[in-house]
PDB file of C-alpha atoms in Angstrom:
ATOM      1  CA  UNK A   1       0.176   0.177  -0.073  1.00  0.00           C
ATOM      2  CA  UNK A   2       0.710   3.501  -0.539  1.00  0.00           C
ATOM      3  CA  UNK A   3       1.213   5.888   1.739  1.00  0.00           C
ATOM      4  CA  UNK A   4      -0.685   8.824  -0.679  1.00  0.00           C
ATOM      5  CA  UNK A   5      -2.191   6.827  -3.131  1.00  0.00           C
ATOM      6  CA  UNK A   6      -5.894   6.359  -2.711  1.00  0.00           C
ATOM      7  CA  UNK A   7      -8.057   3.204  -3.571  1.00  0.00           C
ATOM      8  CA  UNK A   8      -9.377   5.063  -6.431  1.00  0.00           C
ATOM      9  CA  UNK A   9      -6.313   5.110  -7.885  1.00  0.00           C
ATOM     10  CA  UNK A  10      -6.097   1.685  -8.562  1.00  0.00           C
ATOM     11  CA  UNK A  11      -7.382   1.387 -11.685  1.00  0.00           C
ATOM     12  CA  UNK A  12      -4.319   1.942 -13.703  1.00  0.00           C
ATOM     13  CA  UNK A  13      -4.802   2.755 -17.300  1.00  0.00           C
ATOM     14  CA  UNK A  14      -1.436   1.852 -18.814  1.00  0.00           C
ATOM     15  CA  UNK A  15      -2.462  -1.590 -18.007  1.00  0.00           C
ATOM     16  CA  UNK A  16      -4.902  -1.996 -20.763  1.00  0.00           C
ATOM     17  CA  UNK A  17      -1.899  -0.508 -23.068  1.00  0.00           C
ATOM     18  CA  UNK A  18      -0.804  -3.296 -25.649  1.00  0.00           C
ATOM     19  CA  UNK A  19       2.492  -3.655 -26.336  1.00  0.00           C
ATOM     20  CA  UNK A  20       1.772  -4.512 -30.240  1.00  0.00           C
ATOM     21  CA  UNK A  21       0.609  -1.149 -30.717  1.00  0.00           C
ATOM     22  CA  UNK A  22       1.810   0.743 -27.861  1.00  0.00           C
ATOM     23  CA  UNK A  23       5.513   0.293 -29.420  1.00  0.00           C
ATOM     24  CA  UNK A  24       6.054   3.893 -30.671  1.00  0.00           C
ATOM     25  CA  UNK A  25       7.221   2.508 -34.196  1.00  0.00           C
ATOM     26  CA  UNK A  26       4.435   0.250 -34.610  1.00  0.00           C
ATOM     27  CA  UNK A  27       2.256   3.326 -32.837  1.00  0.00           C
ATOM     28  CA  UNK A  28       3.836   5.528 -35.539  1.00  0.00           C
ATOM     29  CA  UNK A  29       2.753   2.983 -38.558  1.00  0.00           C
ATOM     30  CA  UNK A  30      -0.878   2.743 -37.536  1.00  0.00           C
ATOM     31  CA  UNK A  31      -0.916   7.036 -36.608  1.00  0.00           C
ATOM     32  CA  UNK A  32      -0.115   7.214 -40.487  1.00  0.00           C
ATOM     33  CA  UNK A  33      -1.699   4.712 -41.776  1.00  0.00           C
ATOM     34  CA  UNK A  34      -5.167   5.219 -40.195  1.00  0.00           C
ATOM     35  CA  UNK A  35      -8.276   6.480 -42.049  1.00  0.00           C
ATOM     36  CA  UNK A  36      -7.359   4.133 -45.136  1.00  0.00           C
ATOM     37  CA  UNK A  37      -4.465   6.253 -45.966  1.00  0.00           C
ATOM     38  CA  UNK A  38      -2.102   3.785 -48.260  1.00  0.00           C
ATOM     39  CA  UNK A  39       1.381   4.526 -47.507  1.00  0.00           C
ATOM     40  CA  UNK A  40       4.585   3.549 -49.119  1.00  0.00           C
ATOM     41  CA  UNK A  41       7.268   1.628 -47.304  1.00  0.00           C
ATOM     42  CA  UNK A  42      10.065   4.737 -48.255  1.00  0.00           C
ATOM     43  CA  UNK A  43       7.597   6.942 -46.634  1.00  0.00           C
ATOM     44  CA  UNK A  44       7.127   5.000 -43.538  1.00  0.00           C
ATOM     45  CA  UNK A  45      10.850   4.992 -42.976  1.00  0.00           C
ATOM     46  CA  UNK A  46      11.244   8.523 -43.234  1.00  0.00           C
ATOM     47  CA  UNK A  47       9.065   9.747 -41.575  1.00  0.00           C
ATOM     48  CA  UNK A  48       9.596   7.605 -38.379  1.00  0.00           C
ATOM     49  CA  UNK A  49      13.362   7.395 -38.968  1.00  0.00           C
ATOM     50  CA  UNK A  50      13.878   4.221 -38.743  1.00  0.00           C
ATOM     51  CA  UNK A  51      16.133   1.568 -40.991  1.00  0.00           C
ATOM     52  CA  UNK A  52      14.428  -0.335 -43.375  1.00  0.00           C
ATOM     53  CA  UNK A  53      15.199  -3.816 -41.294  1.00  0.00           C
ATOM     54  CA  UNK A  54      13.658  -2.155 -38.444  1.00  0.00           C
ATOM     55  CA  UNK A  55      10.744  -0.997 -40.339  1.00  0.00           C
ATOM     56  CA  UNK A  56      10.200  -4.345 -41.416  1.00  0.00           C
ATOM     57  CA  UNK A  57      10.372  -5.430 -38.755  1.00  0.00           C
ATOM     58  CA  UNK A  58       7.675  -4.077 -36.961  1.00  0.00           C
ATOM     59  CA  UNK A  59       5.262  -4.374 -40.330  1.00  0.00           C
ATOM     60  CA  UNK A  60       5.966  -8.332 -40.255  1.00  0.00           C
ATOM     61  CA  UNK A  61       4.392  -7.930 -36.296  1.00  0.00           C
ATOM     62  CA  UNK A  62       1.541  -5.954 -37.072  1.00  0.00           C
ATOM     63  CA  UNK A  63       0.566  -7.805 -40.069  1.00  0.00           C
ATOM     64  CA  UNK A  64       0.707 -11.391 -37.910  1.00  0.00           C
ATOM     65  CA  UNK A  65      -1.463  -9.846 -35.717  1.00  0.00           C
ATOM     66  CA  UNK A  66      -4.083  -8.273 -38.830  1.00  0.00           C
ATOM     67  CA  UNK A  67      -3.825  -4.825 -37.664  1.00  0.00           C
ATOM     68  CA  UNK A  68      -1.866  -3.861 -41.618  1.00  0.00           C
ATOM     69  CA  UNK A  69      -2.239  -5.265 -44.944  1.00  0.00           C
ATOM     70  CA  UNK A  70       0.869  -5.324 -46.836  1.00  0.00           C
ATOM     71  CA  UNK A  71       0.715  -5.017 -50.732  1.00  0.00           C
ATOM     72  CA  UNK A  72       3.566  -5.605 -53.115  1.00  0.00           C
ATOM     73  CA  UNK A  73       3.719  -4.205 -56.254  1.00  0.00           C
ATOM     74  CA  UNK A  74       5.537  -1.955 -58.830  1.00  0.00           C
ATOM     75  CA  UNK A  75       5.751   1.241 -59.589  1.00  0.00           C
ATOM     76  CA  UNK A  76       7.049   1.599 -63.035  1.00  0.00           C
ATOM     77  CA  UNK A  77      10.109  -0.698 -62.846  1.00  0.00           C
ATOM     78  CA  UNK A  78      11.012  -0.350 -59.218  1.00  0.00           C
ATOM     79  CA  UNK A  79       9.602  -2.475 -56.674  1.00  0.00           C
ATOM     80  CA  UNK A  80       7.397  -0.771 -54.365  1.00  0.00           C
ATOM     81  CA  UNK A  81       5.687  -1.743 -50.841  1.00  0.00           C
ATOM     82  CA  UNK A  82       2.384  -0.261 -49.627  1.00  0.00           C
ATOM     83  CA  UNK A  83       0.596  -0.824 -46.734  1.00  0.00           C
ATOM     84  CA  UNK A  84      -2.738  -0.036 -45.313  1.00  0.00           C
ATOM     85  CA  UNK A  85      -4.527  -0.555 -42.134  1.00  0.00           C
ATOM     86  CA  UNK A  86      -7.242  -3.027 -41.768  1.00  0.00           C
ATOM     87  CA  UNK A  87     -10.289  -2.594 -39.582  1.00  0.00           C
ATOM     88  CA  UNK A  88      -8.823  -4.200 -36.842  1.00  0.00           C
ATOM     89  CA  UNK A  89      -6.157  -1.864 -37.131  1.00  0.00           C
ATOM     90  CA  UNK A  90      -7.967   0.988 -37.327  1.00  0.00           C
ATOM     91  CA  UNK A  91     -10.207  -0.208 -34.065  1.00  0.00           C
ATOM     92  CA  UNK A  92      -6.466  -1.337 -32.466  1.00  0.00           C
ATOM     93  CA  UNK A  93      -5.143   2.591 -33.149  1.00  0.00           C
ATOM     94  CA  UNK A  94      -8.735   3.777 -31.027  1.00  0.00           C
ATOM     95  CA  UNK A  95      -8.166   1.936 -28.254  1.00  0.00           C
ATOM     96  CA  UNK A  96      -4.697   2.878 -27.721  1.00  0.00           C
ATOM     97  CA  UNK A  97      -5.583   6.469 -28.401  1.00  0.00           C
ATOM     98  CA  UNK A  98      -8.374   6.074 -25.528  1.00  0.00           C
ATOM     99  CA  UNK A  99      -5.615   5.092 -23.318  1.00  0.00           C
ATOM    100  CA  UNK A 100      -3.330   7.169 -24.199  1.00  0.00           C
ATOM    101  CA  UNK A 101      -6.065  10.230 -23.324  1.00  0.00           C
ATOM    102  CA  UNK A 102      -6.815   8.309 -20.266  1.00  0.00           C
ATOM    103  CA  UNK A 103      -3.317   8.575 -18.889  1.00  0.00           C
ATOM    104  CA  UNK A 104      -2.747  11.964 -20.012  1.00  0.00           C
ATOM    105  CA  UNK A 105      -6.106  12.723 -18.619  1.00  0.00           C
ATOM    106  CA  UNK A 106      -5.008  10.994 -15.004  1.00  0.00           C
ATOM    107  CA  UNK A 107      -1.409  12.727 -15.202  1.00  0.00           C
ATOM    108  CA  UNK A 108      -2.476  16.269 -15.552  1.00  0.00           C
ATOM    109  CA  UNK A 109      -5.465  15.923 -13.198  1.00  0.00           C
ATOM    110  CA  UNK A 110      -7.918  16.488 -15.323  1.00  0.00           C
ATOM    111  CA  UNK A 111     -11.598  14.034 -15.615  1.00  0.00           C
ATOM    112  CA  UNK A 112     -11.782  12.214 -18.130  1.00  0.00           C
TER     113      UNK A 112
ATOM    114  CA  UNK B   1       6.300   9.095 -50.286  1.00  0.00           C
ATOM    115  CA  UNK B   2       2.252   8.609 -50.338  1.00  0.00           C
ATOM    116  CA  UNK B   3      -0.658   8.766 -51.709  1.00  0.00           C
ATOM    117  CA  UNK B   4      -2.959  10.441 -49.607  1.00  0.00           C
ATOM    118  CA  UNK B   5      -0.191  11.943 -46.659  1.00  0.00           C
ATOM    119  CA  UNK B   6       0.787  15.320 -47.373  1.00  0.00           C
ATOM    120  CA  UNK B   7       4.519  16.752 -46.450  1.00  0.00           C
ATOM    121  CA  UNK B   8       2.610  19.139 -43.062  1.00  0.00           C
ATOM    122  CA  UNK B   9       2.416  15.317 -41.954  1.00  0.00           C
ATOM    123  CA  UNK B  10       5.896  14.643 -41.720  1.00  0.00           C
ATOM    124  CA  UNK B  11       6.980  15.720 -38.069  1.00  0.00           C
ATOM    125  CA  UNK B  12       6.012  12.442 -36.470  1.00  0.00           C
ATOM    126  CA  UNK B  13       5.405  12.906 -32.797  1.00  0.00           C
ATOM    127  CA  UNK B  14       5.718   9.714 -32.018  1.00  0.00           C
ATOM    128  CA  UNK B  15       9.843  10.077 -33.236  1.00  0.00           C
ATOM    129  CA  UNK B  16       9.788  12.103 -30.092  1.00  0.00           C
ATOM    130  CA  UNK B  17       8.770   9.433 -27.380  1.00  0.00           C
ATOM    131  CA  UNK B  18      11.157   7.790 -25.201  1.00  0.00           C
ATOM    132  CA  UNK B  19      11.246   4.211 -24.669  1.00  0.00           C
ATOM    133  CA  UNK B  20      12.655   4.649 -21.842  1.00  0.00           C
ATOM    134  CA  UNK B  21       9.819   6.491 -20.407  1.00  0.00           C
ATOM    135  CA  UNK B  22       7.256   4.995 -23.225  1.00  0.00           C
ATOM    136  CA  UNK B  23       7.157   1.343 -21.946  1.00  0.00           C
ATOM    137  CA  UNK B  24       3.913   0.759 -20.558  1.00  0.00           C
ATOM    138  CA  UNK B  25       5.006  -0.663 -17.162  1.00  0.00           C
ATOM    139  CA  UNK B  26       7.472   1.973 -17.001  1.00  0.00           C
ATOM    140  CA  UNK B  27       5.460   5.196 -18.093  1.00  0.00           C
ATOM    141  CA  UNK B  28       2.794   3.275 -15.504  1.00  0.00           C
ATOM    142  CA  UNK B  29       5.416   3.315 -12.572  1.00  0.00           C
ATOM    143  CA  UNK B  30       5.983   6.910 -13.445  1.00  0.00           C
ATOM    144  CA  UNK B  31       2.179   8.319 -13.545  1.00  0.00           C
ATOM    145  CA  UNK B  32       1.816   6.491  -9.987  1.00  0.00           C
ATOM    146  CA  UNK B  33       4.880   8.464  -8.135  1.00  0.00           C
ATOM    147  CA  UNK B  34       4.548  11.668  -9.937  1.00  0.00           C
ATOM    148  CA  UNK B  35       3.932  14.758  -8.107  1.00  0.00           C
ATOM    149  CA  UNK B  36       6.102  13.582  -5.257  1.00  0.00           C
ATOM    150  CA  UNK B  37       3.986  10.453  -3.925  1.00  0.00           C
ATOM    151  CA  UNK B  38       5.685   7.917  -2.194  1.00  0.00           C
ATOM    152  CA  UNK B  39       4.767   4.713  -3.361  1.00  0.00           C
ATOM    153  CA  UNK B  40       5.550   1.257  -1.772  1.00  0.00           C
ATOM    154  CA  UNK B  41       6.873  -2.011  -4.262  1.00  0.00           C
ATOM    155  CA  UNK B  42       3.816  -4.116  -3.400  1.00  0.00           C
ATOM    156  CA  UNK B  43       1.642  -1.381  -4.329  1.00  0.00           C
ATOM    157  CA  UNK B  44       3.069  -0.511  -7.492  1.00  0.00           C
ATOM    158  CA  UNK B  45       3.378  -4.406  -8.419  1.00  0.00           C
ATOM    159  CA  UNK B  46      -0.263  -4.682  -7.835  1.00  0.00           C
ATOM    160  CA  UNK B  47      -1.763  -1.940  -9.532  1.00  0.00           C
ATOM    161  CA  UNK B  48       0.826  -2.669 -12.763  1.00  0.00           C
ATOM    162  CA  UNK B  49      -0.126  -6.268 -12.538  1.00  0.00           C
ATOM    163  CA  UNK B  50       3.359  -7.097 -12.681  1.00  0.00           C
ATOM    164  CA  UNK B  51       5.663  -9.816 -10.710  1.00  0.00           C
ATOM    165  CA  UNK B  52       7.951  -8.662  -8.268  1.00  0.00           C
ATOM    166  CA  UNK B  53      10.910  -9.700 -11.003  1.00  0.00           C
ATOM    167  CA  UNK B  54       9.122  -7.711 -13.635  1.00  0.00           C
ATOM    168  CA  UNK B  55       8.697  -4.755 -11.823  1.00  0.00           C
ATOM    169  CA  UNK B  56      12.177  -4.704  -9.917  1.00  0.00           C
ATOM    170  CA  UNK B  57      14.173  -4.581 -13.381  1.00  0.00           C
ATOM    171  CA  UNK B  58      11.746  -1.653 -14.809  1.00  0.00           C
ATOM    172  CA  UNK B  59      12.669   0.030 -11.115  1.00  0.00           C
ATOM    173  CA  UNK B  60      16.479  -0.410 -11.957  1.00  0.00           C
ATOM    174  CA  UNK B  61      16.083   0.670 -15.616  1.00  0.00           C
ATOM    175  CA  UNK B  62      14.347   4.021 -14.622  1.00  0.00           C
ATOM    176  CA  UNK B  63      16.731   4.162 -11.817  1.00  0.00           C
ATOM    177  CA  UNK B  64      19.894   3.648 -14.242  1.00  0.00           C
ATOM    178  CA  UNK B  65      18.434   6.998 -15.955  1.00  0.00           C
ATOM    179  CA  UNK B  66      17.698   9.055 -12.607  1.00  0.00           C
ATOM    180  CA  UNK B  67      13.963   9.078 -12.926  1.00  0.00           C
ATOM    181  CA  UNK B  68      13.059   7.864  -9.919  1.00  0.00           C
ATOM    182  CA  UNK B  69      14.629   7.533  -6.297  1.00  0.00           C
ATOM    183  CA  UNK B  70      14.382   3.976  -4.390  1.00  0.00           C
ATOM    184  CA  UNK B  71      14.878   4.090  -0.571  1.00  0.00           C
ATOM    185  CA  UNK B  72      15.289   0.822   1.285  1.00  0.00           C
ATOM    186  CA  UNK B  73      13.547   0.491   4.693  1.00  0.00           C
ATOM    187  CA  UNK B  74      11.763  -1.175   7.351  1.00  0.00           C
ATOM    188  CA  UNK B  75       8.227  -1.218   7.903  1.00  0.00           C
ATOM    189  CA  UNK B  76       7.926  -2.878  11.637  1.00  0.00           C
ATOM    190  CA  UNK B  77      10.396  -5.793  11.124  1.00  0.00           C
ATOM    191  CA  UNK B  78       8.958  -6.302   7.421  1.00  0.00           C
ATOM    192  CA  UNK B  79      11.637  -4.745   4.593  1.00  0.00           C
ATOM    193  CA  UNK B  80       9.935  -2.447   2.404  1.00  0.00           C
ATOM    194  CA  UNK B  81      11.049  -0.326  -0.869  1.00  0.00           C
ATOM    195  CA  UNK B  82      10.073   3.007  -1.552  1.00  0.00           C
ATOM    196  CA  UNK B  83       9.541   4.969  -4.837  1.00  0.00           C
ATOM    197  CA  UNK B  84       9.715   8.635  -5.551  1.00  0.00           C
ATOM    198  CA  UNK B  85      10.272  10.709  -8.326  1.00  0.00           C
ATOM    199  CA  UNK B  86      13.493  12.639  -8.877  1.00  0.00           C
ATOM    200  CA  UNK B  87      12.535  16.131 -10.915  1.00  0.00           C
ATOM    201  CA  UNK B  88      14.569  14.384 -13.968  1.00  0.00           C
ATOM    202  CA  UNK B  89      11.400  12.012 -13.896  1.00  0.00           C
ATOM    203  CA  UNK B  90       8.550  14.568 -13.500  1.00  0.00           C
ATOM    204  CA  UNK B  91      10.236  16.132 -16.449  1.00  0.00           C
ATOM    205  CA  UNK B  92      10.444  13.112 -18.547  1.00  0.00           C
ATOM    206  CA  UNK B  93       7.079  12.333 -17.378  1.00  0.00           C
ATOM    207  CA  UNK B  94       5.589  15.950 -18.644  1.00  0.00           C
ATOM    208  CA  UNK B  95       7.826  15.475 -21.826  1.00  0.00           C
ATOM    209  CA  UNK B  96       5.859  12.361 -22.828  1.00  0.00           C
ATOM    210  CA  UNK B  97       2.390  13.184 -21.572  1.00  0.00           C
ATOM    211  CA  UNK B  98       2.944  16.254 -23.816  1.00  0.00           C
ATOM    212  CA  UNK B  99       3.599  14.110 -26.923  1.00  0.00           C
ATOM    213  CA  UNK B 100       0.842  11.541 -26.322  1.00  0.00           C
ATOM    214  CA  UNK B 101      -1.113  14.161 -26.106  1.00  0.00           C
ATOM    215  CA  UNK B 102       0.155  15.455 -29.740  1.00  0.00           C
ATOM    216  CA  UNK B 103      -0.629  11.820 -31.299  1.00  0.00           C
ATOM    217  CA  UNK B 104      -4.099  11.987 -29.970  1.00  0.00           C
ATOM    218  CA  UNK B 105      -4.606  14.854 -31.249  1.00  0.00           C
ATOM    219  CA  UNK B 106      -3.280  13.898 -34.644  1.00  0.00           C
ATOM    220  CA  UNK B 107      -4.929  11.033 -34.892  1.00  0.00           C
ATOM    221  CA  UNK B 108      -8.388  11.934 -33.634  1.00  0.00           C
ATOM    222  CA  UNK B 109      -8.064  15.160 -36.591  1.00  0.00           C
ATOM    223  CA  UNK B 110      -8.076  18.028 -33.395  1.00  0.00           C
ATOM    224  CA  UNK B 111      -5.701  20.727 -33.519  1.00  0.00           C
ATOM    225  CA  UNK B 112      -2.690  20.493 -31.098  1.00  0.00           C
TER     226      UNK B 112
END
């Protein structure tokens, strides 16, 4: 027990966070592709300041959990990889954002 | 480049997140001990639904980065570990919360 923290504080919003979505690069990917945006691999790599290898790993995790759809194709003769959110991905991002809002409100002392 | 994302979206808030603070259990610890609260180990373990070993590891990381202060003592004859935030910890939490707010606003389409 704490000296200063009451029982009302027990329901900690951070325990609802899902590591698959909360990890900062994956959160960044989902935030960029949300609302049906179709985003190219190179754009994500630059925007999120990741190496190609690192981005690939995060995309694999998100695809494995059904949160994004990956599409390989060509832009002229150059191979391209396109990423879109799935319905589950949009839902997971919305859940994460609701929890982040609860954390912000908790820390800043505002009511949810 | 993306088909649908403009240059204005380039400054991705998730790239400002610090993994030391953003990891969900460590974020939970900092959120609970913020504002000078002095919190006991067992309380953190239960509130964050962690094993003792797992909590110890996260506390070590936060202590290593100077974000919390750990104090060992006794409550009667029982050993106790108390955790408080440092000034750097409070600052790091505030930075994290500012970034989380920016992410929430970005995803929900509100202006920051």
